[in-house]
PDB file of C-alpha atoms in Angstrom:
ATOM      1  CA  MET A 434      12.534  18.436  -5.042  1.00 55.00           C
ATOM      2  CA  PHE A 435      14.085  14.943  -4.796  1.00 55.00           C
ATOM      3  CA  ARG A 436      16.879  14.178  -7.240  1.00 54.00           C
ATOM      4  CA  ARG A 437      18.498  10.800  -7.686  1.00 50.00           C
ATOM      5  CA  LYS A 438      22.198  10.884  -6.883  1.00 52.00           C
ATOM      6  CA  ASN A 439      23.265   7.504  -8.239  1.00 59.00           C
ATOM      7  CA  ALA A 440      22.484   5.368 -11.260  1.00 66.00           C
ATOM      8  CA  SER A 441      18.893   5.246 -12.440  1.00 83.00           C
ATOM      9  CA  PRO A 442      16.797   2.819 -10.361  1.00 85.00           C
ATOM     10  CA  LEU A 443      15.044   1.774 -13.560  1.00 87.00           C
ATOM     11  CA  ALA A 444      18.360   0.547 -14.970  1.00 87.00           C
ATOM     12  CA  ASP A 445      18.530  -2.057 -12.200  1.00 89.00           C
ATOM     13  CA  ARG A 446      18.645  -5.608 -13.519  1.00 91.00           C
ATOM     14  CA  VAL A 447      15.683  -6.588 -11.334  1.00 93.00           C
ATOM     15  CA  PHE A 448      13.480  -5.085 -14.070  1.00 95.00           C
ATOM     16  CA  ASN A 449      13.035  -6.670 -17.462  1.00 94.00           C
ATOM     17  CA  ASP A 450      12.560  -4.579 -20.605  1.00 95.00           C
ATOM     18  CA  GLY A 451       8.789  -4.937 -20.548  1.00 96.00           C
ATOM     19  CA  GLU A 452       8.613  -3.746 -16.947  1.00 96.00           C
ATOM     20  CA  ARG A 453      10.761  -0.714 -17.747  1.00 95.00           C
ATOM     21  CA  GLU A 454       8.385   0.241 -20.541  1.00 96.00           C
ATOM     22  CA  ARG A 455       5.424  -0.102 -18.195  1.00 96.00           C
ATOM     23  CA  LEU A 456       7.199   2.023 -15.584  1.00 96.00           C
ATOM     24  CA  MET A 457       7.664   4.724 -18.200  1.00 96.00           C
ATOM     25  CA  ALA A 458       3.892   4.598 -18.691  1.00 96.00           C
ATOM     26  CA  VAL A 459       3.523   5.142 -14.932  1.00 97.00           C
ATOM     27  CA  TRP A 460       5.859   8.147 -15.165  1.00 96.00           C
ATOM     28  CA  ARG A 461       3.681   9.675 -17.889  1.00 96.00           C
ATOM     29  CA  LEU A 462       0.728   9.530 -15.492  1.00 96.00           C
ATOM     30  CA  THR A 463       2.568  11.904 -13.152  1.00 96.00           C
ATOM     31  CA  ALA A 464       3.770  15.476 -13.608  1.00 94.00           C
ATOM     32  CA  LEU A 465       7.189  14.791 -12.086  1.00 95.00           C
ATOM     33  CA  PRO A 466      10.499  15.419 -13.838  1.00 94.00           C
ATOM     34  CA  ARG A 467      12.255  12.172 -14.724  1.00 94.00           C
ATOM     35  CA  ASP A 468      14.865  12.514 -11.952  1.00 93.00           C
ATOM     36  CA  GLU A 469      12.214  13.068  -9.294  1.00 94.00           C
ATOM     37  CA  PHE A 470      10.136  10.165 -10.565  1.00 95.00           C
ATOM     38  CA  GLU A 471      13.109   7.830 -10.398  1.00 94.00           C
ATOM     39  CA  ALA A 472      14.108   9.025  -6.919  1.00 94.00           C
ATOM     40  CA  THR A 473      10.625   8.287  -5.560  1.00 95.00           C
ATOM     41  CA  TYR A 474       8.563   5.898  -7.683  1.00 96.00           C
ATOM     42  CA  GLY A 475      11.620   4.263  -9.248  1.00 95.00           C
ATOM     43  CA  ASP A 476      13.205   3.550  -5.887  1.00 95.00           C
ATOM     44  CA  LEU A 477       9.870   2.289  -4.526  1.00 96.00           C
ATOM     45  CA  PHE A 478       9.422  -0.210  -7.357  1.00 97.00           C
ATOM     46  CA  ARG A 479      13.056  -1.286  -7.203  1.00 96.00           C
ATOM     47  CA  ARG A 480      12.763  -2.021  -3.483  1.00 95.00           C
ATOM     48  CA  CYS A 481       9.621  -4.070  -4.063  1.00 96.00           C
ATOM     49  CA  TRP A 482      11.182  -6.027  -6.911  1.00 96.00           C
ATOM     50  CA  ARG A 483      14.418  -6.726  -5.038  1.00 95.00           C
ATOM     51  CA  VAL A 484      12.578  -8.122  -2.031  1.00 96.00           C
ATOM     52  CA  VAL A 485      10.937 -10.838  -4.131  1.00 95.00           C
ATOM     53  CA  ALA A 486      13.620 -11.343  -6.802  1.00 94.00           C
ATOM     54  CA  ALA A 487      14.652 -14.767  -5.476  1.00 93.00           C
ATOM     55  CA  GLY A 488      11.144 -15.930  -4.599  1.00 92.00           C
ATOM     56  CA  PRO A 489      10.517 -19.389  -6.072  1.00 89.00           C
ATOM     57  CA  GLY A 490       7.520 -20.189  -8.230  1.00 89.00           C
ATOM     58  CA  VAL A 491       5.219 -18.255 -10.517  1.00 92.00           C
ATOM     59  CA  GLU A 492       3.422 -16.507  -7.645  1.00 92.00           C
ATOM     60  CA  TRP A 493       6.186 -13.917  -7.427  1.00 94.00           C
ATOM     61  CA  ILE A 494       6.136 -13.219 -11.169  1.00 93.00           C
ATOM     62  CA  VAL A 495       2.360 -12.854 -11.067  1.00 94.00           C
ATOM     63  CA  LEU A 496       2.695 -10.526  -8.073  1.00 95.00           C
ATOM     64  CA  ARG A 497       4.973  -8.159  -9.978  1.00 96.00           C
ATOM     65  CA  ASP A 498       2.767  -8.166 -13.060  1.00 96.00           C
ATOM     66  CA  ARG A 499      -0.415  -7.485 -11.099  1.00 96.00           C
ATOM     67  CA  ALA A 500       1.218  -4.855  -8.911  1.00 96.00           C
ATOM     68  CA  LEU A 501       2.336  -2.870 -11.950  1.00 97.00           C
ATOM     69  CA  ALA A 502      -1.073  -3.207 -13.582  1.00 97.00           C
ATOM     70  CA  HIS A 503      -2.848  -2.125 -10.408  1.00 97.00           C
ATOM     71  CA  VAL A 504      -0.678   0.947  -9.831  1.00 97.00           C
ATOM     72  CA  THR A 505      -1.119   2.031 -13.455  1.00 97.00           C
ATOM     73  CA  ALA A 506      -4.896   1.641 -13.257  1.00 97.00           C
ATOM     74  CA  ALA A 507      -5.057   3.398  -9.875  1.00 97.00           C
ATOM     75  CA  LEU A 508      -3.174   6.445 -11.144  1.00 97.00           C
ATOM     76  CA  LYS A 509      -5.523   6.643 -14.128  1.00 96.00           C
ATOM     77  CA  VAL A 510      -8.584   6.533 -11.861  1.00 96.00           C
ATOM     78  CA  ARG A 511      -6.894   9.024  -9.536  1.00 94.00           C
ATOM     79  CA  GLN A 512      -6.953  11.664 -12.289  1.00 90.00           C
ATOM     80  CA  ALA A 513     -10.725  11.948 -11.897  1.00 90.00           C
ATOM     81  CA  TYR A 514     -10.410  12.896  -8.214  1.00 86.00           C
ATOM     82  CA  VAL A 515      -9.517  16.222  -6.631  1.00 79.00           C
ATOM     83  CA  LEU A 516      -7.197  15.290  -3.787  1.00 73.00           C
ATOM     84  CA  PRO A 517      -6.590  16.691  -1.329  1.00 70.00           C
ATOM     85  CA  ARG A 518      -9.845  18.578  -1.112  1.00 73.00           C
ATOM     86  CA  PHE A 519      -9.900  22.281  -0.297  1.00 70.00           C
ATOM     87  CA  ALA A 520      -6.156  22.782  -0.844  1.00 71.00           C
ATOM     88  CA  ALA A 521      -5.032  26.336  -1.526  1.00 73.00           C
ATOM     89  CA  ALA A 522      -4.573  27.007  -5.241  1.00 70.00           C
ATOM     90  CA  GLU A 523      -0.832  27.569  -4.881  1.00 71.00           C
ATOM     91  CA  ASP A 524      -0.436  24.215  -3.104  1.00 78.00           C
ATOM     92  CA  ALA A 525      -2.876  22.075  -5.083  1.00 81.00           C
ATOM     93  CA  ALA A 526      -0.527  20.782  -7.789  1.00 86.00           C
ATOM     94  CA  ARG A 527       2.244  19.898  -5.336  1.00 88.00           C
ATOM     95  CA  LEU A 528      -0.116  18.140  -2.947  1.00 89.00           C
ATOM     96  CA  ALA A 529      -1.835  16.291  -5.784  1.00 91.00           C
ATOM     97  CA  GLU A 530       1.481  14.727  -6.818  1.00 94.00           C
ATOM     98  CA  ALA A 531       2.179  13.685  -3.233  1.00 94.00           C
ATOM     99  CA  MET A 532      -1.270  12.089  -3.011  1.00 94.00           C
ATOM    100  CA  SER A 533      -0.626  10.153  -6.212  1.00 96.00           C
ATOM    101  CA  PHE A 534       2.642   8.838  -4.811  1.00 97.00           C
ATOM    102  CA  ALA A 535       0.925   7.858  -1.562  1.00 97.00           C
ATOM    103  CA  LEU A 536      -1.700   5.972  -3.579  1.00 97.00           C
ATOM    104  CA  ALA A 537       0.915   4.089  -5.606  1.00 98.00           C
ATOM    105  CA  ALA A 538       2.897   3.221  -2.481  1.00 97.00           C
ATOM    106  CA  CYS A 539      -0.200   1.940  -0.662  1.00 97.00           C
ATOM    107  CA  VAL A 540      -1.354  -0.175  -3.608  1.00 97.00           C
ATOM    108  CA  LEU A 541       2.099  -1.751  -3.888  1.00 97.00           C
ATOM    109  CA  ALA A 542       2.395  -2.324  -0.145  1.00 96.00           C
ATOM    110  CA  GLU A 543      -1.045  -3.935   0.011  1.00 95.00           C
ATOM    111  CA  ARG A 544      -0.377  -6.235  -2.934  1.00 95.00           C
ATOM    112  CA  PHE A 545       3.063  -7.264  -1.729  1.00 96.00           C
ATOM    113  CA  ALA A 546       1.835  -7.694   1.845  1.00 95.00           C
ATOM    114  CA  GLY A 547      -0.756 -10.215   0.693  1.00 93.00           C
ATOM    115  CA  VAL A 548       1.994 -12.510  -0.595  1.00 94.00           C
ATOM    116  CA  LEU A 549       4.977 -11.605   1.589  1.00 95.00           C
ATOM    117  CA  GLY A 550       2.854 -12.077   4.688  1.00 94.00           C
ATOM    118  CA  ARG A 551       2.233 -15.689   3.662  1.00 94.00           C
ATOM    119  CA  ALA A 552       5.872 -16.482   2.881  1.00 95.00           C
ATOM    120  CA  VAL A 553       7.746 -18.542   5.459  1.00 94.00           C
ATOM    121  CA  ALA A 554      11.386 -19.576   5.638  1.00 95.00           C
ATOM    122  CA  PRO A 555      13.730 -20.448   8.527  1.00 94.00           C
ATOM    123  CA  GLY A 556      15.288 -17.357  10.086  1.00 93.00           C
ATOM    124  CA  TRP A 557      13.568 -14.928   7.708  1.00 94.00           C
ATOM    125  CA  SER A 558      10.958 -12.229   8.316  1.00 92.00           C
ATOM    126  CA  PRO A 559       9.010 -10.246   5.707  1.00 91.00           C
ATOM    127  CA  LEU A 560       9.964  -7.082   7.577  1.00 90.00           C
ATOM    128  CA  HIS A 561      13.669  -7.478   6.810  1.00 87.00           C
ATOM    129  CA  GLY A 562      15.724  -9.306   4.235  1.00 90.00           C
ATOM    130  CA  ASP A 563      14.792 -10.475   0.756  1.00 94.00           C
ATOM    131  CA  VAL A 564      12.615 -13.521   0.170  1.00 95.00           C
ATOM    132  CA  PRO A 565      14.947 -16.548   0.190  1.00 95.00           C
ATOM    133  CA  ALA A 566      14.834 -19.154  -2.545  1.00 94.00           C
ATOM    134  CA  ALA A 567      13.720 -21.692   0.067  1.00 93.00           C
ATOM    135  CA  ALA A 568      10.599 -19.712   1.004  1.00 95.00           C
ATOM    136  CA  ALA A 569       7.210 -21.384   0.846  1.00 94.00           C
ATOM    137  CA  LEU A 570       3.760 -19.815   0.833  1.00 94.00           C
ATOM    138  CA  SER A 571       1.387 -20.715   3.638  1.00 94.00           C
ATOM    139  CA  ASP A 572      -2.411 -20.546   3.544  1.00 92.00           C
ATOM    140  CA  VAL A 573      -2.600 -18.162   6.504  1.00 90.00           C
ATOM    141  CA  PRO A 574      -4.638 -15.035   5.633  1.00 91.00           C
ATOM    142  CA  VAL A 575      -2.857 -11.717   6.084  1.00 93.00           C
ATOM    143  CA  PRO A 576      -4.541  -8.771   7.871  1.00 93.00           C
ATOM    144  CA  ARG A 577      -4.721  -5.622   5.757  1.00 89.00           C
ATOM    145  CA  SER A 578      -2.942  -3.686   8.503  1.00 91.00           C
ATOM    146  CA  PHE A 579       0.227  -5.661   7.742  1.00 95.00           C
ATOM    147  CA  GLY A 580       0.525  -3.539   4.615  1.00 94.00           C
ATOM    148  CA  ALA A 581       1.139  -0.475   6.785  1.00 94.00           C
ATOM    149  CA  LEU A 582       4.179  -2.157   8.339  1.00 93.00           C
ATOM    150  CA  LEU A 583       5.476  -3.159   4.939  1.00 94.00           C
ATOM    151  CA  LEU A 584       4.907   0.335   3.553  1.00 94.00           C
ATOM    152  CA  THR A 585       7.531   1.824   5.851  1.00 91.00           C
ATOM    153  CA  ARG A 586      10.067  -0.675   4.546  1.00 91.00           C
ATOM    154  CA  LEU A 587       9.362  -0.264   0.845  1.00 94.00           C
ATOM    155  CA  VAL A 588       8.965   3.494   0.397  1.00 94.00           C
ATOM    156  CA  GLY A 589      12.650   4.423   0.630  1.00 90.00           C
ATOM    157  CA  HIS A 590      14.422   7.562   1.823  1.00 92.00           C
ATOM    158  CA  SER A 591      13.152  10.015  -0.788  1.00 93.00           C
ATOM    159  CA  GLY A 592       9.619   8.696  -0.496  1.00 93.00           C
ATOM    160  CA  HIS A 593       9.667   8.992   3.287  1.00 93.00           C
ATOM    161  CA  GLU A 594      11.041  12.512   3.025  1.00 94.00           C
ATOM    162  CA  TRP A 595       8.344  13.508   0.547  1.00 94.00           C
ATOM    163  CA  LEU A 596       5.474  12.134   2.621  1.00 93.00           C
ATOM    164  CA  ALA A 597       6.930  13.689   5.773  1.00 92.00           C
ATOM    165  CA  GLN A 598       6.795  17.105   4.098  1.00 92.00           C
ATOM    166  CA  GLU A 599       3.216  16.666   2.866  1.00 92.00           C
ATOM    167  CA  ARG A 600       1.206  15.684   5.928  1.00 91.00           C
ATOM    168  CA  GLU A 601      -2.094  15.344   4.053  1.00 91.00           C
ATOM    169  CA  ALA A 602      -0.551  12.605   1.915  1.00 93.00           C
ATOM    170  CA  LEU A 603       1.044  10.987   4.965  1.00 94.00           C
ATOM    171  CA  TRP A 604      -2.274  10.797   6.826  1.00 94.00           C
ATOM    172  CA  ALA A 605      -4.014   9.538   3.684  1.00 94.00           C
ATOM    173  CA  ALA A 606      -1.485   6.700   3.447  1.00 95.00           C
ATOM    174  CA  ALA A 607      -2.095   5.811   7.095  1.00 94.00           C
ATOM    175  CA  ALA A 608      -5.870   5.861   6.575  1.00 95.00           C
ATOM    176  CA  TYR A 609      -5.547   3.442   3.633  1.00 96.00           C
ATOM    177  CA  PHE A 610      -4.767   0.621   6.061  1.00 95.00           C
ATOM    178  CA  GLY A 611      -7.146   1.750   8.795  1.00 92.00           C
ATOM    179  CA  GLU A 612     -10.706   0.704   9.522  1.00 90.00           C
ATOM    180  CA  GLY A 613     -12.408   3.963   8.568  1.00 91.00           C
ATOM    181  CA  ARG A 614     -13.138   5.451   5.167  1.00 92.00           C
ATOM    182  CA  SER A 615     -10.190   6.070   2.860  1.00 94.00           C
ATOM    183  CA  GLU A 616     -10.486   7.826  -0.487  1.00 93.00           C
ATOM    184  CA  LEU A 617      -7.173   6.370  -1.610  1.00 95.00           C
ATOM    185  CA  ARG A 618      -8.371   2.860  -0.782  1.00 96.00           C
ATOM    186  CA  GLU A 619     -11.607   3.512  -2.666  1.00 95.00           C
ATOM    187  CA  ILE A 620      -9.577   4.547  -5.713  1.00 96.00           C
ATOM    188  CA  GLY A 621      -7.462   1.416  -5.397  1.00 96.00           C
ATOM    189  CA  ARG A 622     -10.545  -0.804  -5.167  1.00 95.00           C
ATOM    190  CA  ASP A 623     -12.169   0.929  -8.134  1.00 95.00           C
ATOM    191  CA  ALA A 624      -9.018   0.498 -10.218  1.00 96.00           C
ATOM    192  CA  ALA A 625      -8.720  -3.196  -9.358  1.00 96.00           C
ATOM    193  CA  ALA A 626     -12.340  -3.804 -10.320  1.00 95.00           C
ATOM    194  CA  ARG A 627     -11.958  -1.965 -13.633  1.00 95.00           C
ATOM    195  CA  ILE A 628      -9.127  -4.222 -14.775  1.00 95.00           C
ATOM    196  CA  GLY A 629     -10.693  -7.378 -13.376  1.00 95.00           C
ATOM    197  CA  LEU A 630      -8.168  -7.687 -10.582  1.00 90.00           C
ATOM    198  CA  PRO A 631     -10.130  -7.681  -7.312  1.00 75.00           C
ATOM    199  CA  LEU A 632      -8.083  -7.869  -4.169  1.00 71.00           C
ATOM    200  CA  ALA A 633      -8.347 -10.846  -1.884  1.00 54.00           C
ATOM    201  CA  GLU A 634     -10.406 -10.137   1.183  1.00 50.00           C
ATOM    202  CA  ALA A 635      -8.244  -9.115   4.099  1.00 49.00           C
ATOM    203  CA  ALA A 636      -8.233 -11.364   7.112  1.00 50.00           C
ATOM    204  CA  ALA A 637     -10.390 -10.242   9.985  1.00 48.00           C
ATOM    205  CA  GLU A 638      -8.453  -8.559  12.734  1.00 50.00           C
ATOM    206  CA  PRO A 639      -8.232 -10.792  15.819  1.00 51.00           C
ATOM    207  CA  THR A 640     -10.831 -10.186  18.521  1.00 50.00           C
ATOM    208  CA  PRO A 641      -9.347  -9.466  21.957  1.00 50.00           C
ATOM    209  CA  ALA A 642      -9.677 -12.372  24.367  1.00 51.00           C
ATOM    210  CA  ARG A 643     -12.439 -12.013  26.959  1.00 51.00           C
ATOM    211  CA  PRO A 644     -11.172 -11.981  30.559  1.00 52.00           C
ATOM    212  CA  ALA A 645     -11.916 -15.095  32.576  1.00 53.00           C
ATOM    213  CA  GLY A 646     -15.215 -14.974  34.408  1.00 55.00           C
ATOM    214  CA  VAL A 647     -16.792 -12.371  32.117  1.00 51.00           C
ATOM    215  CA  PRO A 648     -19.901 -13.752  30.376  1.00 54.00           C
ATOM    216  CA  ASP A 649     -20.201 -13.566  26.581  1.00 51.00           C
ATOM    217  CA  THR A 650     -23.328 -11.441  26.865  1.00 50.00           C
ATOM    218  CA  ALA A 651     -24.749  -9.310  29.613  1.00 47.00           C
ATOM    219  CA  PRO A 652     -27.779 -10.752  31.419  1.00 48.00           C
ATOM    220  CA  ALA A 653     -31.020  -9.691  29.799  1.00 47.00           C
ATOM    221  CA  ALA A 654     -32.794  -6.934  31.665  1.00 46.00           C
ATOM    222  CA  SER A 655     -36.150  -7.827  33.133  1.00 45.00           C
ATOM    223  CA  ALA A 656     -39.093  -6.441  31.207  1.00 45.00           C
ATOM    224  CA  GLU A 657     -40.937  -5.715  34.437  1.00 49.00           C
ATOM    225  CA  PRO A 658     -39.826  -3.387  37.226  1.00 48.00           C
ATOM    226  CA  ASP A 659     -38.652  -4.913  40.448  1.00 50.00           C
ATOM    227  CA  ARG A 660     -41.557  -5.673  42.747  1.00 52.00           C
ATOM    228  CA  ALA A 661     -41.497  -5.386  46.495  1.00 53.00           C
ATOM    229  CA  PRO A 662     -41.820  -8.742  48.263  1.00 55.00           C
ATOM    230  CA  PRO A 663     -45.345  -9.517  49.480  1.00 56.00           C
ATOM    231  CA  PRO A 664     -46.055  -8.698  53.128  1.00 56.00           C
ATOM    232  CA  THR A 665     -45.731 -11.545  55.602  1.00 56.00           C
ATOM    233  CA  GLY A 666     -47.774 -12.451  58.642  1.00 50.00           C
TER     234      GLY A 666
END
C-alpha cells in the first residue's frame, strides 16, 4: 500500500528511546506491515513532534506523553468496535485499518489543537511553522473544530492518500470534529476516561451576531383571538 521511501520516521531524533518503544506498541495494535506503519502513523507522529519540538516549558512534554497514551488507549478500545459497519467481507479488514488510522489522527489533532491553538508568538501561526522557543500559552479556549484544520497539516502525504482512497474513513474523520454523533469521537472519549485523561471541554462555537433592529425574542403571541372593535354610535 504505502511504503516509506526514505529513512525510518521513527529514527528521527525528535523521539526519545521511550517514545520509540511506545510507538512500537502502537504498531502492534495495527495489522500493518512495518513499512506501511512508518509511512502513515510514523510520519503522523513525527510531524506532530516536530511542530512542538522547540516549545518552551513542560506543557509540550506533557502534551507528547498524553497524546501517545491517548492514541494507544483509543486503538485498544477500537478493537471492540466493528467499523465501518456493514462493509463487504472482502473490504472489511482494509477499511478497519483505515478507520483505526483516522481515529489515531483525530485524537492527535484534537490533543495538539488544544495546546497549539493557545500558543502565541510574533509572526507565527499554528497552521504553519513549528512552535518557536519564544511562544507563550494564552488562556483563550480553543474550539474543537480547530482540530479539523490542524488535522490536514499533520497527517502527511501518505496519510492523506490513504484517507482519500477510503472515503468511509475520511468522512468519519470529518465527523469527529463536527457537531453530530461520531463513533470515532466516542471511542476517543471512552479511551481518555479509561486512563484517567479526560479532555478539556471544547470552547463553545461563537454565536452569529444578531442584525441591528432584530429583537432577541419574537413578541409573544396573544392567547386570545383578535376581537373586532366594538361598534360606535
